[in-house]
XYZ file of C-alpha atoms in Angstrom:
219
model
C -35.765 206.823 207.150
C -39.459 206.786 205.588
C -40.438 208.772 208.198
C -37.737 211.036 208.408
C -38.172 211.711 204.280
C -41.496 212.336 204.727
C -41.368 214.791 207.510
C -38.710 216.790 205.237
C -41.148 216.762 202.165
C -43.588 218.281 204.598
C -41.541 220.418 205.663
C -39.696 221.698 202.640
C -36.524 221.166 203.923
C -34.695 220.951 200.858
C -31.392 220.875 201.864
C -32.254 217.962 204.147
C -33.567 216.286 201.581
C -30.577 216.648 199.902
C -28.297 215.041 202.623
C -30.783 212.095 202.925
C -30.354 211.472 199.262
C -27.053 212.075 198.825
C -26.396 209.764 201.983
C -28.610 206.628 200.772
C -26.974 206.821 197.490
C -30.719 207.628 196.032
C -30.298 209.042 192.479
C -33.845 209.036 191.466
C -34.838 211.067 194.959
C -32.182 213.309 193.877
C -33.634 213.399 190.650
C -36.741 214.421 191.797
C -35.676 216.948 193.833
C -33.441 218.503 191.666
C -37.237 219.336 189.620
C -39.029 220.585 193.019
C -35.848 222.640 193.936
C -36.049 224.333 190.123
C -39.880 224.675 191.349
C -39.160 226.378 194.594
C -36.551 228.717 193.260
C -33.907 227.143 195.054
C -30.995 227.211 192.268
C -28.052 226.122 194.559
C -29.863 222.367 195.582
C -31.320 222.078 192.389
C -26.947 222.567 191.302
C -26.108 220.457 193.903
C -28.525 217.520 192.471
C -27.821 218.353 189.172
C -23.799 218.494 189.450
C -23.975 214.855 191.398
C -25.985 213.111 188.964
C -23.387 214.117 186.264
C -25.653 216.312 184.088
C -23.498 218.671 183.830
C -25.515 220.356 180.188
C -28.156 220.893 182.690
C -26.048 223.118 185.174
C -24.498 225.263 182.670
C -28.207 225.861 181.518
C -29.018 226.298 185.024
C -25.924 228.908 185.950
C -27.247 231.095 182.610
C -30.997 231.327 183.565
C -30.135 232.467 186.477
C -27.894 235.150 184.895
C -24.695 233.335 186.957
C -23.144 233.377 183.200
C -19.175 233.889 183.903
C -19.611 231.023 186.590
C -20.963 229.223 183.554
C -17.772 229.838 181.859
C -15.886 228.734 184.496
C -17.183 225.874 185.081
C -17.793 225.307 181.499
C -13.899 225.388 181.507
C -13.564 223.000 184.026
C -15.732 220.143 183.154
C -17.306 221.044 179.692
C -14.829 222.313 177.192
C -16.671 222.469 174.212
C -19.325 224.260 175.267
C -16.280 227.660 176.288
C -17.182 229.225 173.042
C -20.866 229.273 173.526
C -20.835 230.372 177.402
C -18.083 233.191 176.365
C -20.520 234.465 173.282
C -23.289 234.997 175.900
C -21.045 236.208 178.625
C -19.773 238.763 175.585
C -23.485 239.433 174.775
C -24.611 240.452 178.251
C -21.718 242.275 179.703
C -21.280 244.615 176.315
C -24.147 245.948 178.019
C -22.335 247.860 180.806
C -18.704 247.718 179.479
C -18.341 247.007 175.947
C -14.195 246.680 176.130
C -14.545 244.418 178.877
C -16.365 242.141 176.366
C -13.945 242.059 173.795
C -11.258 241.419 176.068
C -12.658 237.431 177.111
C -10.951 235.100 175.104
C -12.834 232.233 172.862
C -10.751 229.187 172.629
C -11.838 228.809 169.319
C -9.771 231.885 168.460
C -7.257 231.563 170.669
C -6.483 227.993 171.512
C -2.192 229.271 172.519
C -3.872 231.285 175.762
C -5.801 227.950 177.172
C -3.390 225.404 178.318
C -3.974 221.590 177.895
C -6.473 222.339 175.176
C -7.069 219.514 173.250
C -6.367 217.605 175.741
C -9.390 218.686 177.939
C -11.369 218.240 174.926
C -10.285 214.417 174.754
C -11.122 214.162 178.427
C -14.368 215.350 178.261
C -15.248 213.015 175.808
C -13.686 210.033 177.749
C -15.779 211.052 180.871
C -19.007 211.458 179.019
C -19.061 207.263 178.400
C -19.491 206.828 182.701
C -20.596 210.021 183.548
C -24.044 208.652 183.785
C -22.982 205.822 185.943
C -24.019 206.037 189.609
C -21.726 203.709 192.087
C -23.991 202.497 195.334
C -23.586 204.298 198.481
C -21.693 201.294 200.183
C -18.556 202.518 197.428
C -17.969 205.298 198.916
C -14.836 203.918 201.130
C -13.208 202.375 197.588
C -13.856 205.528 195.831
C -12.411 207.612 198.250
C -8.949 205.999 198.452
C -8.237 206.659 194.824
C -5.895 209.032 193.563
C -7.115 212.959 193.679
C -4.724 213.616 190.693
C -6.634 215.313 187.657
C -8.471 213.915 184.754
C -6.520 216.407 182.603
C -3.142 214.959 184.162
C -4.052 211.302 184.436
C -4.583 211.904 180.326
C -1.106 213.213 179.579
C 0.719 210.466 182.085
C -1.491 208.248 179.987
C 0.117 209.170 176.923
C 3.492 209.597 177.858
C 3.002 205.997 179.030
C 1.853 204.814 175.598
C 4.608 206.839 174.251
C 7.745 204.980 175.980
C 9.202 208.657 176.719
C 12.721 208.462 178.591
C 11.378 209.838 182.558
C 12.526 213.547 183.205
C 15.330 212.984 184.742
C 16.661 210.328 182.576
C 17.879 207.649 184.993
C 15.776 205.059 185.942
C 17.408 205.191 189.231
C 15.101 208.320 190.219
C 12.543 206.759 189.108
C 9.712 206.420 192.202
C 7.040 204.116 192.570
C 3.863 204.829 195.362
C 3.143 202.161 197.360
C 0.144 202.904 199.622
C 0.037 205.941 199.378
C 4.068 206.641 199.904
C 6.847 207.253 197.428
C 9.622 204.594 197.849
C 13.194 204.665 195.640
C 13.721 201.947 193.717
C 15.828 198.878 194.647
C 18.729 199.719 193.124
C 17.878 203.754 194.559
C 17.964 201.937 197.956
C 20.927 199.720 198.013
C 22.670 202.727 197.383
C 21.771 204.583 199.859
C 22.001 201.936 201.921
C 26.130 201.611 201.026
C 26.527 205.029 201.948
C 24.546 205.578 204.790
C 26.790 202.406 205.709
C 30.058 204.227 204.965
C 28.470 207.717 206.785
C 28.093 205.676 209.952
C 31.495 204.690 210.077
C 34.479 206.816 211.461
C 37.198 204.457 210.846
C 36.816 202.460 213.802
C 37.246 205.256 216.257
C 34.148 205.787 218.806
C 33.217 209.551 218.922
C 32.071 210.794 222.638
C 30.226 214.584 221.993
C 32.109 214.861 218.652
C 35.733 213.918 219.992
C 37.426 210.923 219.712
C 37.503 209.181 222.813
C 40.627 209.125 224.781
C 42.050 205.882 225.101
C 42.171 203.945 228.490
């Protein structure tokens, strides 16, 4: 692997730099390569390093220098709600240039909060994610962390607080309630038995033994 590194320094081979890093789990190579990328003028490794060491500031910051400013907003929106309203003054800024409507027409969340949905609760998110953002799991993790749940940080938030809350479920019967197990949804117990009586009572015709959907004659 030395070797291998230090033919792709040699080489500039950037990108395979990047999958060497990325593979060993090697946050300070991908450090330092997220600095030689900037260097070289490659912007989409030095994203690539930047985005999986968490330093997310430093992306936005990247996206804007290199004039990428309404995927800044985007993402901006995605991971880094607070900083919508400064993106979307730039991205204002820059494309009143060429059409001034178009600029008036993007939408600051600071003015208009009703048009971006789960709001505040992005905002809390973003500051819950900050406190391990920085924290880099070992390569050998990889097979834990990639059995976990793809739902949202936005949605694992509001189930978290409906949870706190003690809010009746949607449907209002605990009956429907489901429970995953491994990765399947299963009824509850009682859910079961239930279906169990009538799949029971859908099996059975009364005693009489049905031959291609007649009853059969008797001998």
């Amino acid at each position: 692997l030395e070797m291998a590194e230090e033919c792709l320094k040699y080489a500039m081979d950037l990108s395979g730099l990047l999958l060497l890093y990325s593979s060993l789990g090697d946050a300070e190579g991908i450090s330092k390569l997220a600095t030689l990328a900037k260097e070289q003028g490659k912007n989409n490794v030095a994203f690539l390093c930047l985005f999986m060491l968490g330093k997310l500031e430093d992306c936005l910051q990247l996206l804007v220098e290199s004039n990428r400013i309404p995927e800044a907003a985007l993402m901006a929106r995605s991971y880094l709600p607070s900083k919508v309203s400064e993106i979307v003054a730039i991205w204002r800024k820059d494309l009143s240039k060429v059409n001034p409507k178009a600029a008036e027409s993007l939408a600051d969340p600071e003015e208009y909060s009703n048009l971006f949905d789960d709001w505040q609760v992005a905002l809390a998110v973003e500051s819950k994610a900050a406190e391990t953002r920085g924290v880099y799991p070992p390569a050998l993790e990889y097979v834990n962390q990639a059995d976990k749940s793809h739902i949202t940080l936005v949605e694992a938030f509001r189930n978290m607080q409906i949870e706190e809350g003690d809010q009746p479920l949607e449907n209002g019967d605990s009956n429907h309630e489901l429970t995953e197990q491994n990765g399947e949804e299963h009824y509850t117990e009682e859910h079961e038995e239930q279906n169990g009586e009538e799949g029971s009572h859908a099996d059975s015709t009364d005693g009489a033994v049905l031959i291609n959907g007649n009853e059969a004659d008797e001998e």
